[in-house]
């Protein structure tokens, strides 16, 4: 959103940037930018052009890889997963997929939802399996599974008064993931519906690792909101307990996503469908 910085990044002059933009606007018969004071913003048509070009760039990268694979006879699959899915639900489907396709090279990237969306835009991965919210207008998707999102604490945790609502928890230490993670995003949206935010909790601890969060919960260092699948074993062993709140019952989909309009969308859908079919193994 800055002509001078765009010129520097492209190693051309600022007038040349303006000429390119004018050419694109004439070619497509639309305005790509609007001015408000000294600032510029993409128009709706500009956003469509940018997003379409990102998909084309992504597909061109995948196309190059497919061409190289033709000569070697080997196919490489690259996809991303968010932390909860990668650590607690991916193992069985991935193992079954590898056994069904012994000839295929597979590369799995871990990251939060925001990071994986960035890698999709860059063409670093073919598709992603995410737990967080994503822009539905930018991606095609396929539901992988639906999981419960629950509040938890140490089984031995003592409250001054047993909580019955979200507001009863704001005096506790909240242990949560970093901004950009699916778990954090879902928590923030769920709190906002009740007129709350993470800042309303008097004490907070932010950690990027799920195992550390669960370990701190077991050591009675606070409360958290996590997918049930992530703490299933701890709930069964009795080291953690679910907090039954009257105003908090939430389920959320885990979903495969890939750029909307991709030339390879049928491939991504078929692979995602196959992985989904293995999830109960």
Coordinates of C-alpha atoms in Angstrom, one line a residue:
X1 CA 0.0 0.0 0.0
X2 CA 2.9 2.3 -0.7
X3 CA 4.1 3.2 -4.2
X4 CA 7.6 4.2 -3.1
X5 CA 8.2 0.9 -1.2
X6 CA 6.8 -1.1 -4.1
X7 CA 9.2 0.7 -6.5
X8 CA 12.2 -0.1 -4.1
X9 CA 11.1 -3.8 -3.8
X10 CA 10.9 -4.1 -7.6
X11 CA 14.0 -2.0 -8.3
X12 CA 12.1 0.3 -10.6
X13 CA 11.1 4.0 -10.4
X14 CA 7.9 5.1 -8.7
X15 CA 6.5 6.5 -12.1
X16 CA 7.0 3.0 -13.5
X17 CA 4.9 1.5 -10.7
X18 CA 2.1 4.0 -11.5
X19 CA 2.3 3.2 -15.2
X20 CA 2.0 -0.6 -14.5
X21 CA -1.1 0.0 -12.3
X22 CA -2.6 2.3 -14.9
X23 CA -2.1 -0.4 -17.5
X24 CA -3.8 -3.0 -15.3
X25 CA -6.7 -0.7 -14.7
X26 CA -7.1 -0.1 -18.5
X27 CA -6.8 -3.8 -19.2
X28 CA -9.5 -4.9 -16.8
X29 CA -11.6 -1.7 -17.0
X30 CA -11.7 -1.2 -13.2
X31 CA -10.1 1.0 -10.5
X32 CA -7.7 -1.0 -8.4
X33 CA -7.0 1.6 -5.7
X34 CA -8.8 4.4 -4.0
X35 CA -7.3 7.3 -2.1
X36 CA -8.3 8.6 1.3
X37 CA -6.1 11.6 2.1
X38 CA -2.5 10.5 1.7
X39 CA -3.3 6.8 2.1
X40 CA -4.3 4.3 -0.6
X41 CA -6.5 1.2 -0.3
X42 CA -7.3 -1.7 -2.6
X43 CA -10.8 -1.6 -4.1
X44 CA -12.9 -4.7 -4.1
X45 CA -11.8 -5.3 -7.7
X46 CA -8.2 -4.8 -6.5
X47 CA -8.6 -7.5 -3.9
X48 CA -10.0 -9.9 -6.4
X49 CA -7.0 -9.3 -8.7
X50 CA -4.5 -9.8 -5.9
X51 CA -6.1 -13.0 -4.6
X52 CA -6.5 -14.4 -8.1
X53 CA -2.8 -13.7 -8.9
X54 CA -1.8 -15.3 -5.6
X55 CA -3.6 -18.5 -6.6
X56 CA -2.0 -18.4 -10.0
X57 CA 1.4 -17.9 -8.4
X58 CA 0.8 -20.8 -6.1
X59 CA -0.4 -23.1 -9.0
X60 CA 2.6 -22.1 -11.0
X61 CA 4.9 -23.3 -8.2
X62 CA 3.0 -26.6 -7.9
X63 CA 3.1 -27.0 -11.7
X64 CA 6.9 -26.7 -11.7
X65 CA 7.1 -29.4 -9.0
X66 CA 4.8 -31.7 -10.9
X67 CA 6.9 -31.3 -14.0
X68 CA 10.0 -32.2 -12.1
X69 CA 8.2 -35.2 -10.6
X70 CA 7.3 -36.5 -14.1
X71 CA 11.0 -37.1 -14.9
X72 CA 11.7 -38.9 -11.6
X73 CA 8.6 -41.0 -11.4
X74 CA 8.1 -39.9 -7.8
X75 CA 5.2 -37.7 -6.5
X76 CA 5.8 -35.4 -3.5
X77 CA 2.9 -34.2 -1.3
X78 CA 3.4 -31.2 1.0
X79 CA 0.8 -30.1 3.4
X80 CA 0.5 -28.2 6.7
X81 CA -1.2 -28.9 10.0
X82 CA -1.9 -26.9 13.0
X83 CA -0.5 -28.0 16.4
X84 CA -3.4 -29.7 18.0
X85 CA -4.3 -31.6 14.9
X86 CA -0.7 -32.5 14.2
X87 CA 0.0 -33.8 17.7
X88 CA -3.3 -35.5 18.6
X89 CA -5.3 -36.5 15.5
X90 CA -3.0 -36.8 12.5
X91 CA -1.0 -40.0 13.3
X92 CA -3.5 -42.7 12.3
X93 CA -4.6 -41.0 9.0
X94 CA -1.0 -40.2 8.0
X95 CA 0.2 -43.8 8.8
X96 CA -2.6 -45.3 6.8
X97 CA -1.9 -42.9 3.9
X98 CA 1.8 -43.7 3.8
X99 CA 1.1 -47.5 3.7
X100 CA -1.4 -46.9 0.9
X101 CA 1.1 -44.9 -1.1
X102 CA 4.6 -46.3 -0.4
X103 CA 6.0 -44.6 -3.5
X104 CA 5.1 -41.1 -2.4
X105 CA 7.3 -38.6 -0.7
X106 CA 5.4 -36.6 2.0
X107 CA 6.4 -33.4 3.8
X108 CA 4.3 -32.2 6.7
X109 CA 4.7 -28.7 8.0
X110 CA 3.5 -27.5 11.5
X111 CA 2.4 -24.0 12.3
X112 CA -0.5 -22.0 13.6
X113 CA -3.5 -21.2 11.3
X114 CA -2.1 -17.8 10.3
X115 CA 1.3 -19.2 9.4
X116 CA -0.2 -22.0 7.3
X117 CA -2.4 -19.5 5.4
X118 CA 0.8 -17.6 4.6
X119 CA 2.5 -20.7 3.3
X120 CA -0.6 -21.5 1.2
X121 CA -0.4 -18.0 -0.4
X122 CA 3.3 -18.5 -1.1
X123 CA 2.8 -21.9 -2.6
X124 CA 5.1 -23.6 0.0
X125 CA 2.4 -26.2 0.8
X126 CA -0.3 -27.8 -1.3
X127 CA -3.1 -27.6 1.3
X128 CA -3.5 -27.3 5.0
X129 CA -5.5 -29.0 7.8
X130 CA -6.5 -26.3 10.3
X131 CA -8.4 -26.0 13.5
X132 CA -8.9 -22.2 13.5
X133 CA -11.1 -19.8 11.6
X134 CA -10.1 -19.1 8.0
X135 CA -11.4 -16.8 5.3
X136 CA -14.1 -18.9 3.5
X137 CA -14.1 -16.6 0.5
X138 CA -10.4 -17.3 -0.1
X139 CA -10.3 -21.1 0.3
X140 CA -12.2 -24.2 -0.7
X141 CA -12.5 -26.6 2.2
X142 CA -13.5 -30.1 3.4
X143 CA -14.5 -30.9 6.9
X144 CA -12.1 -33.4 8.6
X145 CA -13.8 -33.8 11.9
X146 CA -15.7 -31.9 14.6
X147 CA -14.2 -31.5 18.1
X148 CA -15.4 -30.2 21.4
X149 CA -13.7 -27.1 22.8
X150 CA -13.7 -27.2 26.6
X151 CA -12.5 -25.3 29.7
X152 CA -10.1 -27.4 31.9
X153 CA -8.1 -27.3 35.1
X154 CA -6.2 -29.6 37.4
X155 CA -8.4 -32.2 39.0
X156 CA -7.2 -31.0 42.4
X157 CA -7.7 -27.3 41.6
X158 CA -9.6 -25.5 44.3
X159 CA -11.8 -22.5 43.5
X160 CA -13.1 -20.0 46.1
X161 CA -16.5 -20.7 44.6
X162 CA -17.1 -23.5 42.0
X163 CA -17.5 -21.7 38.6
X164 CA -20.8 -21.8 36.7
X165 CA -20.1 -19.2 34.0
X166 CA -17.3 -17.7 32.1
X167 CA -17.2 -14.6 34.3
X168 CA -16.6 -16.8 37.3
X169 CA -13.2 -17.7 35.8
X170 CA -11.7 -14.2 35.3
X171 CA -10.0 -14.3 38.6
X172 CA -8.0 -17.4 37.6
X173 CA -4.7 -17.5 35.7
X174 CA -5.5 -18.1 32.0
X175 CA -2.9 -20.3 30.1
X176 CA -3.3 -19.8 26.4
X177 CA -1.7 -20.1 23.0
X178 CA -0.1 -17.3 21.0
X179 CA -2.0 -14.9 18.7
X180 CA -2.5 -16.5 15.3
X181 CA -3.2 -20.0 16.6
X182 CA -6.5 -21.6 16.0
X183 CA -7.0 -22.4 19.6
X184 CA -6.4 -18.7 20.6
X185 CA -8.7 -17.4 17.8
X186 CA -11.6 -19.6 18.8
X187 CA -11.2 -18.7 22.5
X188 CA -11.2 -15.0 21.7
X189 CA -14.3 -15.2 19.5
X190 CA -16.1 -17.3 22.1
X191 CA -15.3 -14.8 24.9
X192 CA -16.3 -11.9 22.7
X193 CA -19.8 -13.3 22.3
X194 CA -20.1 -13.1 26.1
X195 CA -18.7 -9.6 26.2
X196 CA -15.3 -10.7 27.5
X197 CA -11.7 -10.9 26.3
X198 CA -8.5 -12.5 27.4
X199 CA -7.5 -9.2 28.9
X200 CA -10.3 -9.6 31.4
X201 CA -8.5 -12.4 33.1
X202 CA -6.4 -11.0 35.9
X203 CA -3.4 -13.2 35.2
X204 CA -2.3 -14.7 31.9
X205 CA 0.5 -17.0 30.6
X206 CA 1.0 -17.3 26.8
X207 CA 2.8 -20.4 25.5
X208 CA 3.3 -21.7 22.0
X209 CA 3.6 -25.4 23.0
X210 CA 0.6 -27.5 23.7
X211 CA 2.5 -30.1 25.8
X212 CA 3.8 -27.3 28.1
X213 CA 0.3 -25.9 28.5
X214 CA -1.1 -29.3 29.5
X215 CA 1.9 -29.9 31.8
X216 CA 1.2 -26.6 33.6
X217 CA -2.5 -27.4 33.9
X218 CA -1.6 -30.8 35.5
X219 CA 0.7 -28.9 37.9
X220 CA -2.3 -26.7 38.9
X221 CA -0.8 -23.5 37.4
X222 CA -4.1 -22.1 36.0
X223 CA -7.0 -22.9 33.7
X224 CA -7.2 -23.1 29.9
X225 CA -9.6 -23.8 27.0
X226 CA -8.5 -26.6 24.7
X227 CA -9.9 -29.2 22.3
X228 CA -11.0 -32.3 24.2
X229 CA -8.9 -34.5 21.9
X230 CA -5.8 -32.7 23.3
X231 CA -6.5 -33.6 26.9
X232 CA -8.4 -36.8 26.4
X233 CA -5.8 -39.0 28.1
X234 CA -5.4 -36.6 31.1
X235 CA -9.2 -36.5 31.6
X236 CA -9.3 -40.3 31.5
X237 CA -6.4 -40.5 34.0
X238 CA -8.0 -38.0 36.3
X239 CA -5.2 -35.5 36.3
X240 CA -7.4 -32.9 34.6
X241 CA -11.1 -32.1 34.8
X242 CA -13.5 -30.4 32.6
X243 CA -15.2 -27.3 34.0
X244 CA -19.0 -27.6 33.3
X245 CA -20.1 -24.0 32.6
X246 CA -23.7 -23.1 32.0
X247 CA -22.8 -20.5 29.3
X248 CA -20.0 -22.3 27.4
X249 CA -20.7 -25.3 25.1
X250 CA -18.7 -25.2 21.9
X251 CA -17.8 -27.5 19.0
X252 CA -15.6 -26.6 16.1
X253 CA -14.7 -28.2 12.8
X254 CA -11.2 -29.2 11.8
X255 CA -10.9 -28.6 8.1
X256 CA -8.7 -29.1 5.0
X257 CA -8.3 -25.9 3.1
X258 CA -6.7 -24.9 -0.2
X259 CA -6.8 -21.8 -2.4
X260 CA -10.2 -21.2 -4.0
X261 CA -10.0 -21.6 -7.7
X262 CA -6.8 -23.6 -7.8
X263 CA -6.2 -25.7 -10.9
X264 CA -5.3 -28.6 -8.7
X265 CA -8.4 -28.4 -6.5
X266 CA -9.6 -31.8 -7.6
X267 CA -6.3 -33.4 -6.5
X268 CA -6.4 -31.6 -3.1
X269 CA -10.0 -32.7 -2.5
X270 CA -9.3 -36.3 -3.4
X271 CA -6.3 -36.5 -1.1
X272 CA -8.1 -34.7 1.7
X273 CA -11.1 -37.1 1.3
X274 CA -8.7 -40.1 1.6
X275 CA -7.0 -38.8 4.7
X276 CA -10.4 -38.1 6.3
X277 CA -11.5 -41.7 5.6
X278 CA -8.5 -42.9 7.6
X279 CA -9.2 -40.8 10.7
X280 CA -10.9 -43.6 12.7
X281 CA -8.1 -46.1 12.2

